[in-house]
Tab-separated table of C-alpha atoms in Angstrom:
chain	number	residue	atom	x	y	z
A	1	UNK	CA	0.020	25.360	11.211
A	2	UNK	CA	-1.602	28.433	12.631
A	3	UNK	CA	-3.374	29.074	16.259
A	4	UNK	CA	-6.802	29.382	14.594
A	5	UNK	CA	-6.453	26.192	12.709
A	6	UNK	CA	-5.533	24.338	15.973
A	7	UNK	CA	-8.308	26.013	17.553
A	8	UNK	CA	-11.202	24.280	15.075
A	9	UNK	CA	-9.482	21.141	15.668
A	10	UNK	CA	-8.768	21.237	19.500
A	11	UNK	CA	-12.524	22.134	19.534
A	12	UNK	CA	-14.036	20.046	17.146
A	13	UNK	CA	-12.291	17.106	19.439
A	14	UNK	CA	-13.584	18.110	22.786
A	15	UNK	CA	-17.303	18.579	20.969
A	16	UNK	CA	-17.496	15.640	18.963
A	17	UNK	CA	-15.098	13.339	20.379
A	18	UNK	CA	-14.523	13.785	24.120
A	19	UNK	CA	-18.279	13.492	25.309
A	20	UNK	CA	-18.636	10.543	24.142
A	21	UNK	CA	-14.793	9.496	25.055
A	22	UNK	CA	-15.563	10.355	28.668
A	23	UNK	CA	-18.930	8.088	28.804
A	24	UNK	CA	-16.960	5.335	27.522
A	25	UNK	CA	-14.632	5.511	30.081
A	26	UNK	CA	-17.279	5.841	32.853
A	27	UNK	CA	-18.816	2.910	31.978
A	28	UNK	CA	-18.810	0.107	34.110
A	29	UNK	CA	-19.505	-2.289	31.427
A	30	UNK	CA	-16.661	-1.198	29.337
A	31	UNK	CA	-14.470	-1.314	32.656
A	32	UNK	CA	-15.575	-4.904	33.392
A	33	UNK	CA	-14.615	-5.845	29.819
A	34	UNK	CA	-10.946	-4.463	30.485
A	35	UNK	CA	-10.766	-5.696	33.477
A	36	UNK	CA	-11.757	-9.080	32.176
A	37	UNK	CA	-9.147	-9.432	29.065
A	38	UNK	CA	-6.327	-8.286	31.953
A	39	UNK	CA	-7.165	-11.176	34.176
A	40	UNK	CA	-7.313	-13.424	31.331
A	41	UNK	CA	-3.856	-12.098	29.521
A	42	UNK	CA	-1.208	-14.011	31.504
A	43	UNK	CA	-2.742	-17.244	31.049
A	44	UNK	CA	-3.742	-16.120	26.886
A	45	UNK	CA	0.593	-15.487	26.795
A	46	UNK	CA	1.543	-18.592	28.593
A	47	UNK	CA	-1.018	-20.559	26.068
A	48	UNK	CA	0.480	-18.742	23.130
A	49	UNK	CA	4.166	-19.092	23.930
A	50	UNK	CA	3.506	-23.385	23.657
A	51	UNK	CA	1.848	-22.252	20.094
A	52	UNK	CA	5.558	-22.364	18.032
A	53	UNK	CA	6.343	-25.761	19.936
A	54	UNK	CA	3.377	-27.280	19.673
A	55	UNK	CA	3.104	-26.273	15.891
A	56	UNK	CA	6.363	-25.675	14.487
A	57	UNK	CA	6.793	-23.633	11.213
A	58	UNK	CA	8.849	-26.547	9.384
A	59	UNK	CA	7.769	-29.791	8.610
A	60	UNK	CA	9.729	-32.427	11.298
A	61	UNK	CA	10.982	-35.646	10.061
A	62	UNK	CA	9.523	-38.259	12.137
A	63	UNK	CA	12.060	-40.618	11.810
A	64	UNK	CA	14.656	-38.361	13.035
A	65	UNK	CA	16.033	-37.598	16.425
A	66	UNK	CA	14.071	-34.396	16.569
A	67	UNK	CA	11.078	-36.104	15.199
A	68	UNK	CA	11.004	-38.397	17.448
A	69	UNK	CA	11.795	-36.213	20.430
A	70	UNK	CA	8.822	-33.451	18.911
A	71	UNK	CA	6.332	-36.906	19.177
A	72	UNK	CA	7.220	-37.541	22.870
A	73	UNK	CA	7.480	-33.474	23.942
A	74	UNK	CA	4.209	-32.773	22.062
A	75	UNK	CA	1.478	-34.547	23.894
A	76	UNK	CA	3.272	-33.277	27.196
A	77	UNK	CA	2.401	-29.479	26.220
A	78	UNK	CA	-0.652	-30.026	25.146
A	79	UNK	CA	-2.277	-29.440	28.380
A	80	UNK	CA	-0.829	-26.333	28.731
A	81	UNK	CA	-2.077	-25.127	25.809
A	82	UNK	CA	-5.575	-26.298	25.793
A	83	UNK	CA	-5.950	-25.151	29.625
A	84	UNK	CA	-5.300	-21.651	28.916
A	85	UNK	CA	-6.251	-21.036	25.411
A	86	UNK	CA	-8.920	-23.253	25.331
A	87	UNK	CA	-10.526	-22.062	28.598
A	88	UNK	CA	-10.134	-18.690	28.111
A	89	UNK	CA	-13.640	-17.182	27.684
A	90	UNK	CA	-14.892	-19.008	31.159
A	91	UNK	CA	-11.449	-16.995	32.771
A	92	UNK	CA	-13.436	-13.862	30.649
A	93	UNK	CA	-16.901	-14.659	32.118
A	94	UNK	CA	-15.357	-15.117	35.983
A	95	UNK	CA	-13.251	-11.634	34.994
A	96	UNK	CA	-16.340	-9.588	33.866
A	97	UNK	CA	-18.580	-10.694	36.011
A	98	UNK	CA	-16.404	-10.081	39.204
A	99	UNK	CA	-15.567	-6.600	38.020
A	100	UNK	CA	-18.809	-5.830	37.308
A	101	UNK	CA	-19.907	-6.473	40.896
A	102	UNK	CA	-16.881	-4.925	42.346
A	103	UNK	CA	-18.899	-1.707	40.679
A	104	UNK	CA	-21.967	-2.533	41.951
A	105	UNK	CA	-21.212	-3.096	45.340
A	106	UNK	CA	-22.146	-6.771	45.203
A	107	UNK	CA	-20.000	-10.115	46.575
A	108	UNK	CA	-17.590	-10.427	44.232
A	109	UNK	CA	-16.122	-13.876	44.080
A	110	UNK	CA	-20.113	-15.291	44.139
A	111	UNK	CA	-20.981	-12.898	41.556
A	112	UNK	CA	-17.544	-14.094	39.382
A	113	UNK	CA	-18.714	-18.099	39.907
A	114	UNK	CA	-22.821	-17.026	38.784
A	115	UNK	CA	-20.997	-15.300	36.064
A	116	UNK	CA	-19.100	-18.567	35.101
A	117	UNK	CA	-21.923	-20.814	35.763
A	118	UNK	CA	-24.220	-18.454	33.457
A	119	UNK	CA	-21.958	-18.819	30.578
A	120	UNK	CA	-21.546	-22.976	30.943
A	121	UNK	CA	-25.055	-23.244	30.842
A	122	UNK	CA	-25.718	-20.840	28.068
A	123	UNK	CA	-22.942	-22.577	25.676
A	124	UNK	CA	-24.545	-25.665	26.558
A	125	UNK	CA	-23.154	-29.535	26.627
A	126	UNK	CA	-20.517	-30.588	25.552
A	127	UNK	CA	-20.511	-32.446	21.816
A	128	UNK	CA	-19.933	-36.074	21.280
A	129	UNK	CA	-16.366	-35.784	20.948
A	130	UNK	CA	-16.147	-34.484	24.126
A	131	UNK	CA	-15.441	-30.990	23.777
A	132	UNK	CA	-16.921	-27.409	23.613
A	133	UNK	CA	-15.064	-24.730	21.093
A	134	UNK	CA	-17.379	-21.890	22.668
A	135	UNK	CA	-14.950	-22.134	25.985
A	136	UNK	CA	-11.953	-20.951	23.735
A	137	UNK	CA	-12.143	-18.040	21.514
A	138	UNK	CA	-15.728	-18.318	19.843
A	139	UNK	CA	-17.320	-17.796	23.295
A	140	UNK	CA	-15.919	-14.347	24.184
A	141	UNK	CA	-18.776	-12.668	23.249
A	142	UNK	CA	-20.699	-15.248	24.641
A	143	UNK	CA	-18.805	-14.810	27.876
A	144	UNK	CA	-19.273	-11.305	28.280
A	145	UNK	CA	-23.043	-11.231	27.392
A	146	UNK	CA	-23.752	-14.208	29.912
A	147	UNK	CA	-21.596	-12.378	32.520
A	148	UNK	CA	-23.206	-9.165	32.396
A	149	UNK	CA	-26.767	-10.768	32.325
A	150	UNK	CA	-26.049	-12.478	35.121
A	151	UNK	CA	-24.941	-9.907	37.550
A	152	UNK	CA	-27.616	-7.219	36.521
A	153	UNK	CA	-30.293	-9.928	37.127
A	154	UNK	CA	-28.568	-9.805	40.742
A	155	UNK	CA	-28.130	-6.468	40.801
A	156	UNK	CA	-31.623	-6.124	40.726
A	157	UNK	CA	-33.158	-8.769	42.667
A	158	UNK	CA	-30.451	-6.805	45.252
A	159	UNK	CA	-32.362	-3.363	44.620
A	160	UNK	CA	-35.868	-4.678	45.063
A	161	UNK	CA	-35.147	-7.064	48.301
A	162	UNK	CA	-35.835	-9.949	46.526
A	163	UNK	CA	-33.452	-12.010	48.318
A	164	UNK	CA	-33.266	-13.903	51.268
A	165	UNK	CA	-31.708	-11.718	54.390
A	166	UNK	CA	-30.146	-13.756	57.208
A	167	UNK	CA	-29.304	-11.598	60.528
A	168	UNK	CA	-25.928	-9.967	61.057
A	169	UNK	CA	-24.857	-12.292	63.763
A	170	UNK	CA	-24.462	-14.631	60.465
A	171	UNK	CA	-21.098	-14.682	59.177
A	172	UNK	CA	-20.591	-13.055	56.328
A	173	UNK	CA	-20.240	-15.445	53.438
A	174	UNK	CA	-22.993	-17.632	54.933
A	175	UNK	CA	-24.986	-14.435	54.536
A	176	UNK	CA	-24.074	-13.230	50.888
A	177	UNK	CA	-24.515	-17.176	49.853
A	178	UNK	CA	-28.424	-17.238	50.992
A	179	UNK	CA	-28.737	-13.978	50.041
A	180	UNK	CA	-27.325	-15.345	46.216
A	181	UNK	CA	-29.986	-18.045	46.176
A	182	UNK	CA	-32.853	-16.742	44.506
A	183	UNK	CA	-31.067	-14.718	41.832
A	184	UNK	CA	-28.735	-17.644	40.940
A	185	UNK	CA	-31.814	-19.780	40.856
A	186	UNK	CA	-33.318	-17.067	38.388
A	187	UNK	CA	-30.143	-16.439	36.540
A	188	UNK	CA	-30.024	-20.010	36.020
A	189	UNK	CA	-33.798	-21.481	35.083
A	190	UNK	CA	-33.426	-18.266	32.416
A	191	UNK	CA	-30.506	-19.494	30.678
A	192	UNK	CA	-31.890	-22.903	30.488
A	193	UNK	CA	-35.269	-21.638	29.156
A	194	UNK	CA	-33.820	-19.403	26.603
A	195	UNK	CA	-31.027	-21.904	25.043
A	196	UNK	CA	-33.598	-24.526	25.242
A	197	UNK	CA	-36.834	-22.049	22.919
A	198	UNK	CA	-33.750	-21.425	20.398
A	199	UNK	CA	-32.319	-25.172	20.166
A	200	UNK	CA	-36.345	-26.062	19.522
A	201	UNK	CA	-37.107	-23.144	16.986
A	202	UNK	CA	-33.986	-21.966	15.115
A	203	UNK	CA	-32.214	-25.526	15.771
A	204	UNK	CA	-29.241	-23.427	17.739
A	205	UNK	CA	-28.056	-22.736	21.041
A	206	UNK	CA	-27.635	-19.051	22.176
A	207	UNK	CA	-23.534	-18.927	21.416
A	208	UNK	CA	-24.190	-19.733	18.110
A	209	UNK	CA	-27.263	-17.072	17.403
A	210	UNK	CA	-24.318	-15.007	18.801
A	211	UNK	CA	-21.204	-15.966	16.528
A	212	UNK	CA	-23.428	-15.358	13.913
A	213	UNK	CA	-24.725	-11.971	14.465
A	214	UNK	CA	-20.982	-10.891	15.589
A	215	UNK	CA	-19.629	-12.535	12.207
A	216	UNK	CA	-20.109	-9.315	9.961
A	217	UNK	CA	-18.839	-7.165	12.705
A	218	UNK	CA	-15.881	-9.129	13.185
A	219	UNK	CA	-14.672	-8.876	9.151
A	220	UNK	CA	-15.620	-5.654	9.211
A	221	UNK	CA	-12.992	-4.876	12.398
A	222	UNK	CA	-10.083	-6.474	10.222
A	223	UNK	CA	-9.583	-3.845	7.641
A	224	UNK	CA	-7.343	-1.618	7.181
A	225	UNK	CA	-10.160	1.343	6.975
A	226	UNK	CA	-10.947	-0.446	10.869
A	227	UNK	CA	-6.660	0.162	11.517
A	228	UNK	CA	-7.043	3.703	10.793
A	229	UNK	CA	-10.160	4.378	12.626
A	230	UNK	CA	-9.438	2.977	15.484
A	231	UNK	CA	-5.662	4.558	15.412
A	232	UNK	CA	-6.575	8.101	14.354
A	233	UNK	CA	-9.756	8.235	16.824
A	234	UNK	CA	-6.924	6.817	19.805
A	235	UNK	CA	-3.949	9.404	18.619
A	236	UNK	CA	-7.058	12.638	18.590
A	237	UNK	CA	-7.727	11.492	22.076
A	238	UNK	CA	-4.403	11.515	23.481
A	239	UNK	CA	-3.384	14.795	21.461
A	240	UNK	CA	-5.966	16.456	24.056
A	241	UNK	CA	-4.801	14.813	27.272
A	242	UNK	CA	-7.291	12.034	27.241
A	243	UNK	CA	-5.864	8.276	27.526
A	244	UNK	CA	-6.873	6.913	24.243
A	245	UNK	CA	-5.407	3.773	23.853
A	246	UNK	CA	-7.227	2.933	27.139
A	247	UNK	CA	-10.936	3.510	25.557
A	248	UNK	CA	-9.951	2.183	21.775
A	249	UNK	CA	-8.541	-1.208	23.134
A	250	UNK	CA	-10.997	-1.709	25.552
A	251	UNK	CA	-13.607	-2.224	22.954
A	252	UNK	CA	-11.639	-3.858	20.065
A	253	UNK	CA	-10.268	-6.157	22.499
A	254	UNK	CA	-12.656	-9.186	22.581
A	255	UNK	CA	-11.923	-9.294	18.472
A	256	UNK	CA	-8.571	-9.324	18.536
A	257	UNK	CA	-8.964	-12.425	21.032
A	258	UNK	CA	-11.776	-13.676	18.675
A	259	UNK	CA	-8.412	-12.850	15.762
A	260	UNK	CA	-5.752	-14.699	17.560
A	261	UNK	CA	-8.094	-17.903	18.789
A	262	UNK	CA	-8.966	-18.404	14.680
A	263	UNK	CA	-5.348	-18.020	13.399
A	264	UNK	CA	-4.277	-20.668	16.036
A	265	UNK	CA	-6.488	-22.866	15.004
A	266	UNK	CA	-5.784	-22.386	11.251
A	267	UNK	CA	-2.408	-23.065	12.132
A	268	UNK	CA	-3.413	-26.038	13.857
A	269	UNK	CA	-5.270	-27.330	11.282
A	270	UNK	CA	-2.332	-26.955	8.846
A	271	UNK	CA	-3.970	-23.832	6.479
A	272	UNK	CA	-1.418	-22.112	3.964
A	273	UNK	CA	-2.797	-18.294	5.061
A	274	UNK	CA	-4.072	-17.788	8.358
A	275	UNK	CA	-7.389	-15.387	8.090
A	276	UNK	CA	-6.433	-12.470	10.214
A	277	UNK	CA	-4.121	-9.298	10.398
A	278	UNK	CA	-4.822	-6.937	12.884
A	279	UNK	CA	-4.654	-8.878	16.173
A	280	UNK	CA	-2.714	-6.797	19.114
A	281	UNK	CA	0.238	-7.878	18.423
A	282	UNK	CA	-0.154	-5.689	14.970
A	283	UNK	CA	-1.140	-2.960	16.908
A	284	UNK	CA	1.409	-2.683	19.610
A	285	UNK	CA	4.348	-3.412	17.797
A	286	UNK	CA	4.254	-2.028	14.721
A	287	UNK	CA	1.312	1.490	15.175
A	288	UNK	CA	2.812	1.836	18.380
A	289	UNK	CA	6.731	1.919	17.761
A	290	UNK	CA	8.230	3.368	20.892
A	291	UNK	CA	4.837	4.045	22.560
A	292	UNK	CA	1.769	5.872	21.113
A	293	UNK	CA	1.803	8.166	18.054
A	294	UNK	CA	5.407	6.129	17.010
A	295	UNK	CA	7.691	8.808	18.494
A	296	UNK	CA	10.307	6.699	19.367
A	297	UNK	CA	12.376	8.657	15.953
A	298	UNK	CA	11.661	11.829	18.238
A	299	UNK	CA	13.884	10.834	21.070
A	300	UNK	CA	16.582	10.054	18.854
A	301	UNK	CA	16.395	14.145	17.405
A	302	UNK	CA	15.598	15.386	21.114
A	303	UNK	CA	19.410	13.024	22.003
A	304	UNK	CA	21.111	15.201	19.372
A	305	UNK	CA	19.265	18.143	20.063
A	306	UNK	CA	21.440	21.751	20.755
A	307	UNK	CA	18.473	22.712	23.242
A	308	UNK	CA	19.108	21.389	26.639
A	309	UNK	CA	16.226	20.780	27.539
A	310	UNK	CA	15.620	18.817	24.422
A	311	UNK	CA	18.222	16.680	25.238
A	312	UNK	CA	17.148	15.992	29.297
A	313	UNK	CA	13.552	14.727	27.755
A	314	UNK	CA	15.031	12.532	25.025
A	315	UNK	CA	17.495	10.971	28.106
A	316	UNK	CA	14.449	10.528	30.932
A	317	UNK	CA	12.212	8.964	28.078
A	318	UNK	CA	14.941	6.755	25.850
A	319	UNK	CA	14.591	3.555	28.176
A	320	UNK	CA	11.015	3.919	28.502
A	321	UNK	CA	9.859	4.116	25.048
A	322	UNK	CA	11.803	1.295	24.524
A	323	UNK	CA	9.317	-0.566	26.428
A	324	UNK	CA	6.220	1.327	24.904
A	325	UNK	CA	5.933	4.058	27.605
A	326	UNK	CA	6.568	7.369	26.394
A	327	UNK	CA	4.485	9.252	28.543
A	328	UNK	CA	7.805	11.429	29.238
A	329	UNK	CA	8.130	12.251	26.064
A	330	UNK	CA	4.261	13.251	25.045
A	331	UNK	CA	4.297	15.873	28.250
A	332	UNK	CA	7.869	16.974	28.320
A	333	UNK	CA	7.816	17.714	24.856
A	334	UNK	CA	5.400	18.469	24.968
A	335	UNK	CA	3.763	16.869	22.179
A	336	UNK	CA	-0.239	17.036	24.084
A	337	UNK	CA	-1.966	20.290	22.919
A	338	UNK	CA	1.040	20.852	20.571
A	339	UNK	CA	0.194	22.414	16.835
A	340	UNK	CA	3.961	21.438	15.587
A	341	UNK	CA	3.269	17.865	16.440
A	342	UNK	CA	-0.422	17.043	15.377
A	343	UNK	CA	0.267	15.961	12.364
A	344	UNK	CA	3.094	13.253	12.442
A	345	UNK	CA	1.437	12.205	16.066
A	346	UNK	CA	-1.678	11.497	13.986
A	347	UNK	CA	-0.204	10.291	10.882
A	348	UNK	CA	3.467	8.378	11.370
A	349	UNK	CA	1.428	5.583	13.013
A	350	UNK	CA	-0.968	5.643	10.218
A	351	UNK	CA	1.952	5.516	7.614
A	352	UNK	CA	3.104	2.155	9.918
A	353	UNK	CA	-0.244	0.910	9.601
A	354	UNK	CA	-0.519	0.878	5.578
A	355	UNK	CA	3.229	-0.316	5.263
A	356	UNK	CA	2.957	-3.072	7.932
A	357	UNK	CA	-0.716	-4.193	6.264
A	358	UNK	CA	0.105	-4.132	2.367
A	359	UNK	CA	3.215	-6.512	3.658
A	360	UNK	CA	1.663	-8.877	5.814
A	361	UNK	CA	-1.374	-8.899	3.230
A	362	UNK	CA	0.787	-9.707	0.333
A	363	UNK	CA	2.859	-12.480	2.639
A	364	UNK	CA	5.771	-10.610	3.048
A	365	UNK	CA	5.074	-10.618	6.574
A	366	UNK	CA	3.272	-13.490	8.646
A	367	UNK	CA	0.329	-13.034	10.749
A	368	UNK	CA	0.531	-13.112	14.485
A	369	UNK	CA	-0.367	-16.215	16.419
A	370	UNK	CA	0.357	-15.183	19.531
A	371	UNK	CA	0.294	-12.467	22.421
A	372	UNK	CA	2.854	-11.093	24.129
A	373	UNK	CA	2.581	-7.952	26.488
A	374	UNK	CA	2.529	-4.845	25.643
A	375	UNK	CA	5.445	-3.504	26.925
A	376	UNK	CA	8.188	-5.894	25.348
A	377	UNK	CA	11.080	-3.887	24.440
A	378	UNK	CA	11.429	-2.584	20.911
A	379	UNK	CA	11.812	-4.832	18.016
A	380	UNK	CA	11.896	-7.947	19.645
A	381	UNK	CA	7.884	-8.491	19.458
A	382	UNK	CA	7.020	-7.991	15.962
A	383	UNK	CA	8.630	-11.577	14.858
A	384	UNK	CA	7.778	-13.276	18.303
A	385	UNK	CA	4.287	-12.780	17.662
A	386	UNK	CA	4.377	-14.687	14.336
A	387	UNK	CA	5.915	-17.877	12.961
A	388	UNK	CA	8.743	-17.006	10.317
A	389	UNK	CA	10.025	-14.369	8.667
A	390	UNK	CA	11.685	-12.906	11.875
A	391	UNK	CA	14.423	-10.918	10.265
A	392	UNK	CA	11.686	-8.925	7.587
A	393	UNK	CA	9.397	-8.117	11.062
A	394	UNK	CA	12.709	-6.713	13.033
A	395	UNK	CA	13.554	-5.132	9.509
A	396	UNK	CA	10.450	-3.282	8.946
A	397	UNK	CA	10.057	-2.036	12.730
A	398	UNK	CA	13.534	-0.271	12.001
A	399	UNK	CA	13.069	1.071	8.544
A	400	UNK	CA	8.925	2.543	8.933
A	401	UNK	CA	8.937	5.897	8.815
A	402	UNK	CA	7.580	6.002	13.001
């Protein structure tokens, strides 16, 4: 690959693709989403570690010891599992809406409760059964639209004095509370109006309107044309310094909740085929082997490299990628800005993607149904994430070409 070659490309990326990179990354609604789904992850990996317990991929035998001991565990971690998975876009709307205001300068921890109270009353009451599925996965979007309504209406009742101002001598959250009033009254009243015009005409609440205008989006997003996109747009970023994987997963995020939410409950309900592939678990552990652009193989030819300093890159990032992080390697390399390396940075994890797709689409592999972070070490994920075939997941992590 010649200089002039890498030229057109380096420059086509920082024309076409790093503008629009860099206002992505400045905005604060896009950092408030991120910030949300990071609050919300440790109770999303507690809820989804109960999943293989709760549903177990083998039928049980009631009448035997295990049966019986599965009846009498089962009920005791259901809580666990419906407090964290099934509350998980009002942690969301609390998330995004505190961030948000942490941007804006405003109170934070009234903003995050308008925020929450915003989204309750725009997914409405609860059914006759007793529940609401638009607090679990279906009302992410929901969560994020109520929670950024809610603290712009604030923001600007803030901007234009609209508020009521108590003296300084008042302490301080006695003073942001009154000053919350009239916004929160606003905020509220809204809401109420708006669900209430759409239950009369169109016979739906808000949430639903929402779902349903998301729906096309969200089939579109889990394809394997979406895969590639999203991972050749992410590797083209980083190739030019620019942290990719932060921008890409910051806006596919709230569907690869929506993805994991819907193949629980599948699995719940007892389907043969859950409905979704790419979920994050697809993405970090099997586009991402040894950290981004797969180069995990590269520290294993740096290790038995003649060049010495080869070699003292390949030892300083070994136990890192194993966890994901091969930030070593990309700048010691270095592989950033690098001609020799563009094209297996860009393509290996591509190659991943179509191998680890056409499997899990034909069955060979199953489909995740749970989250685990990130950072797990290398191949232990892959099966974790899914129910079965554990020894085909650790199997194909080892033998794809990244």
């Amino acid at each position: 690959m010649n200089i002039q070659f890498m030229n057109v490309v380096v420059v086509l990326i920082e024309q076409r693709i790093t503008p629009f990179a860099n206002m992505l990354t400045r905005s604060q609604h896009i950092t408030a989403m991120r910030d949300s789904f990071a609050l919300a992850m440790p109770f999303v990996i507690v809820g989804s570690l109960m999943v293989p317990l709760i549903f177990p991929p083998v039928s049980i035998n009631p009448f035997s010891w295990f049966g019986g001991y599965y009846q009498f565990v089962r009920p005791m971690l259901l809580p666990t599992f419906e407090l964290t998975i099934g509350l998980v876009a009002l942690i969301i709307a609390f998330g995004a809406s505190a961030s948000l205001a942490k941007q804006y300068q405003l109170p934070e921890r009234l903003s995050g409760l308008t925020g929450c109270i915003s989204f309750l009353l725009f997914i409405g009451f609860k059914t006759t059964d007793g529940s609401n599925v638009y607090l679990g996965g279906l009302g992410i979007f929901s969560a994020l639209i109520s929670s950024f309504y809610s603290i712009e209406v604030i923001r600007f009742f803030y901007n234009k004095g609209w508020c009521i101002r108590l003296p300084d001598e008042v302490p301080v959250m006695t003073r942001n509370g009154f000053q919350l009033l009239v916004p929160l009254l606003v905020v509220m009243l809204s809401v109420t109006a708006v669900n209430m015009t759409l239950k009369l005409t169109t016979g739906m609440i808000l949430p639903g309107l929402i779902s349903e205008a998301f729906r096309p989006l969200i089939i579109a997003s889990d394809t394997l044309t979406a895969i590639l996109i999203s991972l050749i747009i992410c590797n083209l970023l980083w190739f030019v310094g620019i942290h990719g994987a932060l921008i890409v997963t910051g806006i596919i995020n709230p569907f690869w909740m929506t993805y994991l939410f819907e193949n629980q409950q599948a699995l719940a309900s007892g389907q043969a085929q859950l409905p979704h592939i790419y979920l994050q678990g697809f993405w970090d552990f099997y586009l991402l082997i040894g950290g981004i652009g797969s180069t995990l193989p590269l520290i294993f030819m740096a290790l038995r490299s003649r060049s010495r300093q080869l070699k003292s890159v390949g030892k300083l990032g070994f136990i890192p990628s194993l966890f994901n992080i091969n930030e070593p390697i990309l700048f010691g390399f270095p592989v950033i800005l690098n001609p020799i390396f563009l094209i297996p940075f860009i393509f290996v994890p591509v190659i991943n993607a179509c191998i680890a797709w056409y499997l899990t689409h034909l069955g060979v592999l199953d489909r995740a149904v749970a989250m685990l972070p990130w950072s797990m070490p290398s191949p232990l994920p892959g099966q974790q994430t899914a129910v079965g075939k554990t020894c085909l997941c650790a199997c194909l992590r080892c033998s794809t070409p990244g």
